[in-house]
Amino acid sequence: MKAFLGIFIFFEVVGWLFVSTFDRIDQLQFINGHNSAVADLVFQALTATAEVVLPILLLLYLLRFQKAYALPYVYSYALSTGLIQGLKHLVFTDALRPLAYFAGSGVKWHIVPGLLISEFNSMPSGHTGAAFFMFFWVAVLLRRWFWGLLGGIIAVGVAYSRVYLFQHFPVDTLVGAAIGVGSSALFYSIYDAKSHTK
């Protein structure tokens, strides 16, 4: 768990320094500009890890082998998803994604062929929130520093993929990650406190 949280804190600190130092177009040109055919495939695969299938598979695993964690997992998933979708659709309703935001910039961006690019509801990143939420629980379950470190690296990779694929700004991923980890940490701490009082 400590390794995962260390990666998360490092990501947040470096990420906020990055977004406070460079303006949006420089951020996107740096990340989107370092592209290749291999990176296109890798980052599409990383993005897919945070989609619906893996969180559901992890829930099924919990229900079968670690029932005590299933309820806090579901609660944290609901809170994380609810907060992210609420912010997207109720608070940051005018937050354009990069394709729409830079529509008149004249910059030739790298867009992965055949990839559907969204234009609205940029803030915060749901994929990033889901990745950090999910790998928080992987770190809890597997308990070894290696798995926490690997989970943290994959979660950061998902966040980076969202910017690389031109779906989000870096700040969207920073907020999404914080919501994912914060929601999970809240319900894990509640579960942990209850288990110690039994």
N, CA and C of each residue as an Amber inpcrd file, in Angstrom:
protein
   594
   0.8170000  -1.1990000   0.0000000   0.0000000   0.0000000   0.0000000
   0.8650000   1.2690000   0.0000000   1.9480000   1.2510000   0.7750000
   2.8050000   2.4390000   0.8470000   3.4300000   2.7590000  -0.5100000
   3.8110000   1.7170000  -1.2460000   4.4120000   1.9380000  -2.5700000
   3.4030000   2.5870000  -3.5090000   2.1660000   2.1130000  -3.4840000
   1.1220000   2.6950000  -4.3290000   0.8890000   4.1550000  -3.9550000
   0.7480000   4.4260000  -2.6640000   0.5010000   5.8030000  -2.2350000
   1.6880000   6.7070000  -2.5430000   2.8970000   6.1540000  -2.4760000
   4.0790000   6.9310000  -2.8410000   4.0530000   7.3510000  -4.3010000
   3.6620000   6.4080000  -5.1780000   3.5410000   6.7150000  -6.6040000
   2.4640000   7.7780000  -6.8180000   1.3370000   7.6320000  -6.1270000
   0.2450000   8.5960000  -6.2550000   0.6930000  10.0050000  -5.8390000
   1.3510000  10.1060000  -4.7060000   1.8160000  11.4210000  -4.2260000
   2.8340000  12.0170000  -5.1920000   3.7500000  11.1970000  -5.6710000
   4.7380000  11.6590000  -6.6570000   4.0410000  12.1850000  -7.9120000
   3.0570000  11.4330000  -8.4000000   2.2940000  11.8430000  -9.5850000
   1.6130000  13.1860000  -9.3600000   0.9880000  13.3610000  -8.2010000
   0.2800000  14.6050000  -7.9140000   1.2500000  15.7900000  -7.8040000
   2.3500000  15.6030000  -7.1080000   3.3050000  16.7000000  -6.9220000
   3.9220000  17.1180000  -8.2520000   4.4360000  16.1420000  -9.0020000
   5.0520000  16.4500000 -10.2980000   4.0100000  17.0060000 -11.2690000
   2.8130000  16.4250000 -11.2390000   1.7480000  16.8700000 -12.1360000
   1.3310000  18.3010000 -11.8880000   1.1630000  18.6680000 -10.6300000
   0.7600000  20.0490000 -10.3220000   1.8760000  21.0340000 -10.6290000
   3.1070000  20.6260000 -10.4380000   4.2270000  21.4860000 -10.8510000
   4.2140000  21.6880000 -12.3660000   3.9420000  20.6300000 -13.0930000
   3.9020000  20.6840000 -14.5590000   2.8000000  21.6210000 -15.0500000
   1.5830000  21.4650000 -14.5010000   0.4690000  22.2840000 -14.9950000
   0.5600000  23.7330000 -14.5350000   1.2680000  23.9690000 -13.4430000
   1.4190000  25.3590000 -12.9860000   2.5990000  26.0650000 -13.6640000
   3.4560000  25.3030000 -14.3220000   4.6330000  25.8730000 -14.9810000
   4.3890000  26.1650000 -16.4620000   3.6310000  25.3000000 -17.1300000
   3.4230000  25.4230000 -18.5760000   1.9530000  25.6780000 -18.8870000
   1.6990000  26.4300000 -19.9580000   0.2990000  26.6340000 -20.3330000
  -0.2130000  25.4050000 -21.0780000  -1.5130000  25.3780000 -21.3110000
  -2.1540000  24.1650000 -21.8190000  -1.6090000  23.7000000 -23.1630000
  -1.3700000  24.6230000 -24.0380000  -0.9100000  24.2050000 -25.3680000
   0.4840000  23.5910000 -25.3010000   1.3460000  24.1270000 -24.4130000
   2.6820000  23.5550000 -24.2380000   2.6120000  22.1690000 -23.5900000
   1.7090000  22.0200000 -22.6240000   1.5290000  20.7140000 -21.9810000
   1.1560000  19.6540000 -23.0170000   0.1570000  19.9800000 -23.8410000
  -0.3340000  19.0080000 -24.8160000   0.6700000  18.7660000 -25.9330000
   1.3770000  19.8110000 -26.3540000   2.3740000  19.6210000 -27.4070000
   3.5080000  18.7180000 -26.9220000   3.8810000  18.8520000 -25.6620000
   4.9430000  18.0130000 -25.1120000   4.5140000  16.5520000 -25.0590000
   3.3200000  16.2910000 -24.5120000   2.8740000  14.9040000 -24.3240000
   2.3990000  14.2910000 -25.6380000   1.5200000  14.9790000 -26.3370000
   0.9760000  14.4550000 -27.5850000   2.0260000  14.4070000 -28.6900000
   3.0120000  15.2930000 -28.5800000   4.0410000  15.3680000 -29.6180000
   5.0400000  14.2360000 -29.5970000   5.2130000  13.5850000 -28.4410000
   6.1120000  12.4340000 -28.3460000   5.2990000  11.1730000 -28.6320000
   5.0930000  10.8990000 -29.9140000   4.2200000   9.7970000 -30.2800000
   4.9210000   8.8180000 -31.2210000   4.3570000   7.6300000 -31.2830000
   4.8330000   6.5920000 -32.1990000   3.7250000   5.5750000 -32.3660000
   3.8580000   4.7070000 -33.3470000   2.8580000   3.6600000 -33.5760000
   2.7820000   2.7140000 -32.3820000   3.9390000   2.4100000 -31.7870000
   3.9580000   1.5320000 -30.6070000   3.2630000   2.2060000 -29.4300000
   3.5620000   3.4900000 -29.2210000   2.9260000   4.2330000 -28.1270000
   1.4150000   4.3020000 -28.3170000   0.9730000   4.4520000 -29.5480000
  -0.4720000   4.4560000 -29.8260000  -1.1210000   3.1910000 -29.2840000
  -0.5120000   2.0550000 -29.5490000  -1.0690000   0.7710000 -29.0960000
  -0.9760000   0.6250000 -27.5810000   0.1860000   0.9780000 -27.0280000
   0.3970000   0.8340000 -25.5790000  -0.5880000   1.6910000 -24.7990000
  -0.7680000   2.9450000 -25.2110000  -1.6310000   3.8360000 -24.4430000
  -3.1060000   3.5430000 -24.6400000  -3.4790000   2.9920000 -25.7850000
  -4.8570000   2.5270000 -25.9340000  -5.1180000   1.3310000 -25.0090000
  -4.1190000   0.4550000 -24.8870000  -4.2580000  -0.7050000 -24.0020000
  -4.3300000  -0.2620000 -22.5410000  -3.5000000   0.7090000 -22.1670000
  -3.5340000   1.2080000 -20.7870000  -4.8720000   1.8520000 -20.4670000
  -5.3820000   2.6520000 -21.3880000  -6.6890000   3.2730000 -21.1830000
  -7.7570000   2.2130000 -20.9350000  -7.6750000   1.1080000 -21.6770000
  -8.6890000   0.0530000 -21.5680000  -8.6930000  -0.6110000 -20.1980000
  -7.5750000  -0.5770000 -19.4590000  -7.5360000  -1.2180000 -18.1380000
  -8.4820000  -0.5570000 -17.1580000  -8.8290000   0.7190000 -17.3920000
  -9.6820000   1.4380000 -16.4520000 -11.1510000   1.4020000 -16.8510000
 -11.4590000   0.7070000 -17.9360000 -12.8510000   0.6590000 -18.3670000
 -13.6120000  -0.3970000 -17.5710000 -14.8500000  -0.5820000 -17.8760000
 -15.7850000  -1.3000000 -17.0080000 -15.3710000  -2.7290000 -16.6790000
 -14.7570000  -3.4500000 -17.6130000 -14.5430000  -4.8930000 -17.4360000
 -13.6570000  -5.2080000 -16.2330000 -12.4910000  -4.5880000 -16.1270000
 -11.5780000  -4.9350000 -15.0250000 -12.1350000  -4.5880000 -13.6450000
 -12.7450000  -3.3990000 -13.4460000 -13.3500000  -3.1500000 -12.1270000
 -14.4120000  -4.1850000 -11.7530000 -15.1860000  -4.6430000 -12.7330000
 -16.2030000  -5.6600000 -12.4500000 -15.5550000  -7.0050000 -12.1370000
 -14.4990000  -7.3600000 -12.8880000 -13.7860000  -8.6080000 -12.5960000
 -13.1840000  -8.5900000 -11.1970000 -12.6610000  -7.4340000 -10.7900000
 -12.1070000  -7.3280000  -9.4450000 -13.2110000  -7.4790000  -8.4020000
 -14.3730000  -6.9060000  -8.6630000 -15.5020000  -7.0690000  -7.7440000
 -15.9010000  -8.5420000  -7.6400000 -15.9560000  -9.2370000  -8.7610000
 -16.3030000 -10.6630000  -8.7360000 -15.2810000 -11.4660000  -7.9360000
 -14.0060000 -11.0950000  -8.0820000 -12.9560000 -11.7460000  -7.2920000
 -13.2020000 -11.5200000  -5.7930000 -13.5310000 -10.2780000  -5.4410000
 -13.7780000  -9.9610000  -4.0320000 -14.9680000 -10.7490000  -3.4880000
 -16.0250000 -10.8080000  -4.2640000 -17.2140000 -11.5370000  -3.8160000
 -16.9230000 -13.0270000  -3.6130000 -15.9870000 -13.5400000  -4.3940000
 -15.6640000 -14.9740000  -4.2950000 -14.6140000 -15.2730000  -3.2290000
 -13.5900000 -14.4070000  -3.1070000 -12.4480000 -14.7460000  -2.2550000
 -12.1940000 -13.7810000  -1.0940000 -12.6790000 -12.5520000  -1.1850000
 -12.3900000 -11.5450000  -0.1450000 -13.6530000 -10.7430000   0.1800000
 -14.6910000 -11.4220000   0.6230000 -16.0030000 -10.7850000   0.7870000
 -15.9750000  -9.5710000   1.7040000 -15.0910000  -9.5680000   2.6680000
 -15.0420000  -8.4460000   3.6150000 -14.7180000  -7.1220000   2.9240000
 -13.9990000  -7.1920000   1.8120000 -13.6220000  -5.9710000   1.0910000
 -14.6350000  -5.5630000   0.0180000 -15.5870000  -6.4480000  -0.2850000
 -16.4960000  -6.1730000  -1.4000000 -17.3340000  -4.9240000  -1.1800000
 -17.8790000  -4.7490000   0.0330000 -18.7400000  -3.5960000   0.2950000
 -17.9710000  -2.2730000   0.2720000 -16.8340000  -2.1550000   0.9690000
 -16.0920000  -0.8960000   0.8600000 -15.6150000  -0.6170000  -0.5640000
 -15.3120000  -1.6610000  -1.3220000 -14.9250000  -1.5070000  -2.7250000
 -16.0770000  -0.8920000  -3.5220000 -17.2680000  -1.4430000  -3.3590000
 -18.4420000  -0.9370000  -4.0860000 -18.7600000   0.4950000  -3.6650000
 -18.7160000   0.7660000  -2.3640000 -18.9970000   2.1270000  -1.8870000
 -17.9930000   3.1340000  -2.4560000 -16.7290000   2.7530000  -2.4590000
 -15.7180000   3.6870000  -2.9690000 -15.8450000   3.8810000  -4.4710000
 -16.2120000   2.8220000  -5.1860000 -16.4470000   2.9360000  -6.6340000
 -17.6250000   3.8680000  -6.9000000 -18.6940000   3.6970000  -6.1150000
 -19.8840000   4.5420000  -6.2840000 -19.5670000   6.0030000  -5.9770000
 -18.8260000   6.2380000  -4.8940000 -18.4990000   7.6190000  -4.5320000
 -17.5970000   8.2540000  -5.5780000 -16.5580000   7.5310000  -5.9780000
 -15.6260000   8.0510000  -6.9780000 -16.3390000   8.3680000  -8.2910000
 -17.1250000   7.4050000  -8.7720000 -17.8490000   7.5940000 -10.0350000
 -18.8720000   8.7110000  -9.9160000 -19.5950000   8.7440000  -8.7980000
 -20.6040000   9.7820000  -8.5860000 -20.0040000  11.1780000  -8.5530000
 -18.8800000  11.3250000  -7.8400000 -18.2200000  12.6310000  -7.7720000
 -17.7220000  13.0680000  -9.1460000 -17.0810000  12.1460000  -9.8480000
 -16.5210000  12.4970000 -11.1630000 -17.6240000  12.8590000 -12.1490000
 -18.6610000  12.0430000 -12.2040000 -19.7430000  12.3390000 -13.1420000
 -20.5170000  13.5900000 -12.7360000 -20.6760000  13.8000000 -11.4330000
 -21.3310000  15.0190000 -10.9620000 -20.5520000  16.2630000 -11.3440000
 -19.2330000  16.2160000 -11.1530000 -18.3930000  17.3570000 -11.5360000
 -18.4350000  17.5870000 -13.0420000 -18.3890000  16.4930000 -13.8140000
 -18.4240000  16.6090000 -15.2780000 -19.7050000  17.2830000 -15.7610000
 -20.8320000  16.8290000 -15.2320000 -22.1230000  17.2080000 -15.8050000
 -22.8620000  18.3020000 -15.0500000 -22.4100000  18.6370000 -13.8340000
 -23.1030000  19.6670000 -13.0580000 -22.2450000  20.8890000 -12.7540000
 -20.9350000  20.7010000 -12.6370000 -20.0530000  21.8100000 -12.2440000
 -19.2280000  22.3160000 -13.4240000 -18.4670000  21.4240000 -14.0330000
 -17.5840000  21.8170000 -15.1410000 -18.2390000  21.5230000 -16.4930000
 -19.4570000  21.9950000 -16.6620000 -20.2350000  21.6650000 -17.8560000
 -19.6570000  22.2830000 -19.1280000 -18.9040000  23.3520000 -18.9800000
 -18.3350000  24.0100000 -20.1680000 -16.8820000  23.6210000 -20.4270000
 -16.3820000  22.6160000 -19.7150000 -14.9760000  22.2290000 -19.8550000
 -14.7690000  21.4390000 -21.1430000 -14.2000000  22.1030000 -22.1390000
 -13.9460000  21.4540000 -23.4200000 -12.7390000  20.5300000 -23.3160000
 -12.7800000  19.4340000 -24.0490000 -11.6180000  18.5680000 -24.1490000
 -10.6660000  19.1470000 -25.1970000  -9.4390000  18.6320000 -25.2430000
  -8.4180000  19.2560000 -26.1010000  -8.8090000  19.4760000 -27.5520000
  -9.4850000  18.5120000 -28.1880000  -9.8180000  18.6510000 -29.6000000
 -10.6680000  19.8970000 -29.8510000 -11.6740000  20.1150000 -29.0050000
 -12.5380000  21.2850000 -29.1530000 -11.8400000  22.5510000 -28.6500000
 -11.0890000  22.4250000 -27.5600000 -10.4220000  23.5770000 -26.9540000
  -9.4130000  24.1980000 -27.9260000  -8.6920000  23.3570000 -28.6480000
  -7.6500000  23.8380000 -29.5650000  -8.1090000  23.8690000 -31.0300000
  -9.4270000  23.8640000 -31.2460000  -9.9530000  23.7640000 -32.6110000
  -9.4010000  24.8480000 -33.5400000  -9.1800000  26.0450000 -33.0190000
  -8.7040000  27.1340000 -33.8720000  -7.2220000  27.4280000 -33.7370000
  -6.4770000  26.5090000 -33.1090000  -5.0600000  26.7880000 -32.8290000
  -4.1660000  26.6510000 -34.0510000  -4.5910000  25.8670000 -35.0140000
  -3.7550000  25.6380000 -36.1900000  -2.6630000  24.6060000 -35.9770000
  -2.5870000  24.0270000 -34.7860000  -1.5680000  23.0150000 -34.4910000
  -2.0180000  21.6750000 -35.0660000  -1.0970000  20.9750000 -35.6820000
  -1.4100000  19.6330000 -36.2120000  -1.1390000  18.6160000 -35.1050000
  -2.2020000  18.1500000 -34.4780000  -2.0790000  17.2210000 -33.3660000
  -2.0040000  15.7820000 -33.8700000  -1.4010000  14.9360000 -33.0510000
  -1.3650000  13.5090000 -33.3820000  -2.6450000  12.8690000 -32.8380000
  -3.4740000  12.3740000 -33.7280000  -4.6990000  11.6750000 -33.3540000
  -4.5770000  10.2340000 -33.8330000  -4.7950000   9.2970000 -32.9240000
  -4.6990000   7.8760000 -33.2780000  -5.7950000   7.5470000 -34.2920000
  -5.4410000   6.9740000 -35.4390000  -6.4370000   6.6550000 -36.4700000
  -7.5460000   5.7520000 -35.9400000  -8.7920000   6.1470000 -36.2150000
  -9.9390000   5.3450000 -35.8170000 -10.3970000   5.5430000 -34.3860000
  -9.6580000   6.3190000 -33.5950000 -10.0190000   6.5320000 -32.1870000
 -11.0780000   7.6190000 -32.0910000 -12.1650000   7.3340000 -31.3720000
 -13.2050000   8.3220000 -31.1560000 -12.7130000   9.3400000 -30.1290000
 -12.6940000  10.6100000 -30.5130000 -12.2180000  11.6660000 -29.6230000
 -13.4070000  12.4670000 -29.1160000 -13.5800000  12.5050000 -27.8080000
 -14.6600000  13.2920000 -27.2150000 -14.2790000  14.7740000 -27.2160000
 -15.2900000  15.6360000 -27.1410000 -15.0290000  17.0710000 -27.1790000
 -15.4710000  17.8000000 -25.9230000 -16.3480000  17.1860000 -25.1140000
 -16.9230000  17.8810000 -23.9670000 -16.7100000  17.0780000 -22.6860000
 -17.0830000  17.6910000 -21.5500000 -16.9930000  17.0460000 -20.2270000
 -15.5770000  16.5710000 -19.9100000 -14.6460000  17.4960000 -20.0050000
 -13.2380000  17.1530000 -19.8140000 -12.8510000  16.9270000 -18.3590000
 -13.3870000  17.7290000 -17.4570000 -12.9490000  17.7260000 -16.0530000
 -13.9660000  17.0370000 -15.1610000 -13.5200000  16.0700000 -14.3500000
 -12.2130000  15.4210000 -14.2800000 -12.1890000  14.1620000 -15.1420000
 -11.0480000  13.4820000 -15.1830000 -10.8950000  12.2780000 -15.9960000
 -11.4670000  11.0550000 -15.2840000 -12.5230000  10.4910000 -15.8680000
 -13.1400000   9.3000000 -15.2830000 -12.2600000   8.0630000 -15.3730000
 -11.5660000   7.8910000 -16.5040000 -10.6620000   6.7460000 -16.6460000
  -9.5610000   6.7820000 -15.5850000  -9.0120000   7.9810000 -15.3630000
  -7.9350000   8.0990000 -14.3720000  -8.4600000   7.8250000 -12.9720000
  -9.6310000   8.3670000 -12.6580000 -10.2350000   8.0930000 -11.3550000
 -10.4570000   6.6080000 -11.1450000 -10.9740000   5.9300000 -12.1850000
 -11.2260000   4.4920000 -12.0830000  -9.9290000   3.7060000 -11.9150000
  -8.8790000   4.1080000 -12.6250000  -7.6020000   3.3960000 -12.5230000
  -7.0120000   3.5220000 -11.1210000  -6.9940000   4.7220000 -10.5760000
  -6.4250000   4.9070000  -9.2420000  -7.2990000   4.2570000  -8.1720000
  -8.6130000   4.3200000  -8.3530000  -9.5180000   3.6250000  -7.4310000
  -9.2270000   2.1230000  -7.4380000  -9.1770000   1.5550000  -8.6430000
  -9.0310000   0.1070000  -8.7720000  -7.6780000  -0.3770000  -8.2560000
  -6.6000000   0.3070000  -8.6310000  -5.2770000  -0.1690000  -8.2170000
  -4.9800000   0.1220000  -6.7500000  -5.7050000   1.0530000  -6.1460000
  -5.6600000   1.2040000  -4.6890000  -6.0700000  -0.1130000  -4.0470000
  -7.1820000  -0.6790000  -4.5310000  -7.6810000  -1.9120000  -3.9360000
  -6.8110000  -3.1100000  -4.2840000  -6.1990000  -3.0960000  -5.4610000
  -5.2420000  -4.1530000  -5.8020000  -4.0870000  -4.1200000  -4.7990000
  -3.6030000  -2.9140000  -4.4780000  -2.5150000  -2.7760000  -3.4990000
  -2.9450000  -3.2580000  -2.1220000  -4.1990000  -2.9830000  -1.7500000
  -4.7280000  -3.4530000  -0.4610000  -4.7680000  -4.9750000  -0.4270000
  -5.2420000  -5.5740000  -1.5000000  -5.4490000  -7.0180000  -1.5290000
  -4.1420000  -7.8060000  -1.6110000  -3.2250000  -7.3540000  -2.4560000
  -2.0030000  -8.1330000  -2.6820000  -0.9130000  -7.8460000  -1.6570000
  -0.9680000  -6.6760000  -1.0310000  -0.1740000  -6.3470000   0.1600000
   1.3410000  -6.2870000  -0.0060000   1.8800000  -6.7070000  -1.0860000
   3.3280000  -6.6520000  -1.2680000   3.7040000  -5.3700000  -1.9950000
   4.8580000  -4.8060000  -1.6290000   5.2490000  -3.5060000  -2.1830000
   5.3370000  -3.5430000  -3.7040000   5.7560000  -4.7000000  -4.2550000
   5.9110000  -4.8040000  -5.7040000   4.5860000  -4.5530000  -6.4190000
   3.4920000  -5.1520000  -5.9050000   2.1930000  -5.0030000  -6.5540000
   1.6550000  -3.5930000  -6.3940000   1.9300000  -2.9850000  -5.2490000
   1.5300000  -1.5860000  -5.0590000   2.2670000  -0.6720000  -6.0170000
   3.5690000  -0.9270000  -6.1680000   4.3780000  -0.1370000  -7.0980000
   3.8950000  -0.3310000  -8.5330000   3.6780000  -1.5790000  -8.9270000
   3.2190000  -1.8670000 -10.2830000   1.8430000  -1.2530000 -10.5370000
   0.9410000  -1.3880000  -9.5620000  -0.3920000  -0.8010000  -9.7010000
  -0.3370000   0.7080000  -9.8420000   0.5280000   1.3410000  -9.0560000
   0.6890000   2.7880000  -9.1520000   1.2230000   3.2120000 -10.5110000
   2.1890000   2.4670000 -11.0150000   2.7730000   2.7830000 -12.3290000
   1.7210000   2.6250000 -13.4290000   0.9160000   1.5680000 -13.3500000
  -0.1320000   1.3750000 -14.3600000  -1.1650000   2.5010000 -14.2830000
  -1.5430000   2.8870000 -13.0660000  -2.5190000   3.9720000 -12.9010000
  -1.9830000   5.2800000 -13.4890000  -0.7130000   5.5710000 -13.2390000
  -0.0960000   6.7620000 -13.8310000  -0.0760000   6.6290000 -15.3610000
   0.1920000   5.4140000 -15.8440000   0.1740000   5.1710000 -17.2830000
  -1.1920000   5.4440000 -17.8890000  -2.2570000   5.0710000 -17.1760000
  -3.6150000   5.3700000 -17.6460000  -3.8130000   6.8840000 -17.7280000
  -3.3780000   7.6010000 -16.6730000  -3.5140000   9.0620000 -16.6710000
  -2.7780000   9.6770000 -17.8530000  -1.5460000   9.2300000 -18.0660000
  -0.7520000   9.7500000 -19.1850000  -1.4200000   9.4180000 -20.5150000
  -1.9930000   8.2160000 -20.6100000  -2.6350000   7.7970000 -21.8550000
  -3.8020000   8.7010000 -22.2150000  -4.5200000   9.2020000 -21.2180000
  -5.6780000  10.0510000 -21.4800000  -5.2620000  11.3710000 -22.1260000
  -4.0700000  11.8610000 -21.7590000  -3.5620000  13.0930000 -22.3630000
  -2.9340000  12.7750000 -23.7160000  -2.1550000  11.7170000 -23.7690000
  -1.5110000  11.3080000 -25.0180000  -2.5480000  11.0800000 -26.1180000
  -3.6580000  10.4400000 -25.7530000  -4.7110000  10.1280000 -26.7300000
  -5.6080000  11.3250000 -27.0230000  -5.2760000  12.4730000 -26.4370000
  -5.9560000  13.7340000 -26.7050000  -7.3870000  13.7640000 -26.1700000
  -7.6030000  13.0230000 -25.0830000  -8.9280000  12.9720000 -24.4700000
  -9.0540000  13.9050000 -23.2670000  -7.9230000  14.2890000 -22.6620000
  -7.9630000  15.1050000 -21.4540000  -6.7480000  16.0130000 -21.3680000
  -6.8700000  17.0080000 -20.4870000  -5.7340000  17.8220000 -20.0840000
  -5.1020000  17.1850000 -18.8480000  -3.8200000  17.4520000 -18.5850000
  -3.1910000  16.8830000 -17.3910000  -3.9400000  17.1870000 -16.0910000
  -4.4740000  18.4000000 -15.9570000  -5.1720000  18.7530000 -14.7200000
  -6.3930000  17.8700000 -14.5010000  -7.0480000  17.4480000 -15.5800000
  -8.2120000  16.5540000 -15.4560000  -7.8040000  15.2340000 -14.8110000
  -6.6270000  14.7490000 -15.1730000  -6.1580000  13.4710000 -14.6340000
  -5.7340000  13.6070000 -13.1770000  -5.1710000  14.7530000 -12.8220000
  -4.7530000  14.9720000 -11.4320000  -5.9600000  14.9820000 -10.5020000
  -7.0240000  15.6390000 -10.9280000  -8.2390000  15.6790000 -10.1150000
  -8.9010000  14.2990000 -10.0770000  -8.9480000  13.6230000 -11.2190000
  -9.5210000  12.2760000 -11.2590000  -8.7850000  11.3110000 -10.3430000
  -7.4550000  11.3610000 -10.3620000  -6.6550000  10.4850000  -9.4980000
  -6.9270000  10.7590000  -8.0220000  -7.0040000  12.0390000  -7.6690000
  -7.2520000  12.4080000  -6.2730000  -8.6140000  11.9040000  -5.8060000
  -9.6140000  11.9890000  -6.6700000 -10.9500000  11.4970000  -6.3130000
 -10.9350000   9.9800000  -6.1690000 -10.2860000   9.2890000  -7.0960000
 -10.2260000   7.8350000  -7.0310000  -9.5490000   7.3320000  -5.7670000
  -8.4050000   7.9160000  -5.4430000  -7.6750000   7.4990000  -4.2360000
  -8.4020000   7.9540000  -2.9760000  -8.8950000   9.1970000  -2.9810000
  -9.5920000   9.7180000  -1.7990000 -10.8210000   8.8970000  -1.4490000
 -11.6170000   8.5290000  -2.4490000 -12.8240000   7.7260000  -2.2130000
 -12.4630000   6.3530000  -1.6600000 -11.4310000   5.7470000  -2.2310000
 -11.0080000   4.4220000  -1.7740000 -10.4260000   4.4720000  -0.3690000
  -9.5930000   5.4690000  -0.1210000  -8.9750000   5.6010000   1.2010000
 -10.0240000   5.8310000   2.2800000 -11.0650000   6.5980000   1.9570000
 -12.1410000   6.8630000   2.9200000 -12.8030000   5.5640000   3.3610000
 -13.2490000   4.7650000   2.3950000 -13.9810000   3.5510000   2.7630000
 -13.0580000   2.4470000   3.2600000 -11.8140000   2.4480000   2.8160000
 -10.8600000   1.4940000   3.3870000 -10.6060000   1.8110000   4.8600000
 -10.4610000   3.1040000   5.1770000 -10.2040000   3.4830000   6.5720000
 -11.4020000   3.1700000   7.4590000 -12.6110000   3.3500000   6.9310000
 -13.8180000   2.9990000   7.6920000 -13.8510000   1.4950000   7.9390000
 -13.5790000   0.7210000   6.8800000 -13.5530000  -0.7370000   7.0130000
 -12.4820000  -1.1600000   8.0060000 -11.2970000  -0.5770000   7.8950000
 -10.1700000  -0.9360000   8.7390000 -10.4690000  -0.6260000  10.2010000
 -11.0960000   0.5240000  10.4440000 -11.4560000   0.9050000  11.8220000
 -12.4760000  -0.0660000  12.3990000 -13.4520000  -0.4360000  11.5800000
 -14.4830000  -1.3790000  12.0650000 -13.8770000  -2.7500000  12.3530000
 -12.9510000  -3.1950000  11.5010000 -12.3730000  -4.5210000  11.6920000
 -11.5270000  -4.5920000  12.9540000 -10.9590000  -3.4340000  13.3780000
 -10.1390000  -3.4180000  14.5830000 -10.9650000  -3.2860000  15.8530000
 -12.2560000  -2.9290000  15.7040000 -13.0880000  -2.7960000  16.8850000
 -13.8720000  -4.0740000  17.1850000 -13.7690000  -5.0560000  16.2760000
 -14.4970000  -6.3130000  16.4910000 -13.7610000  -7.2050000  17.4770000
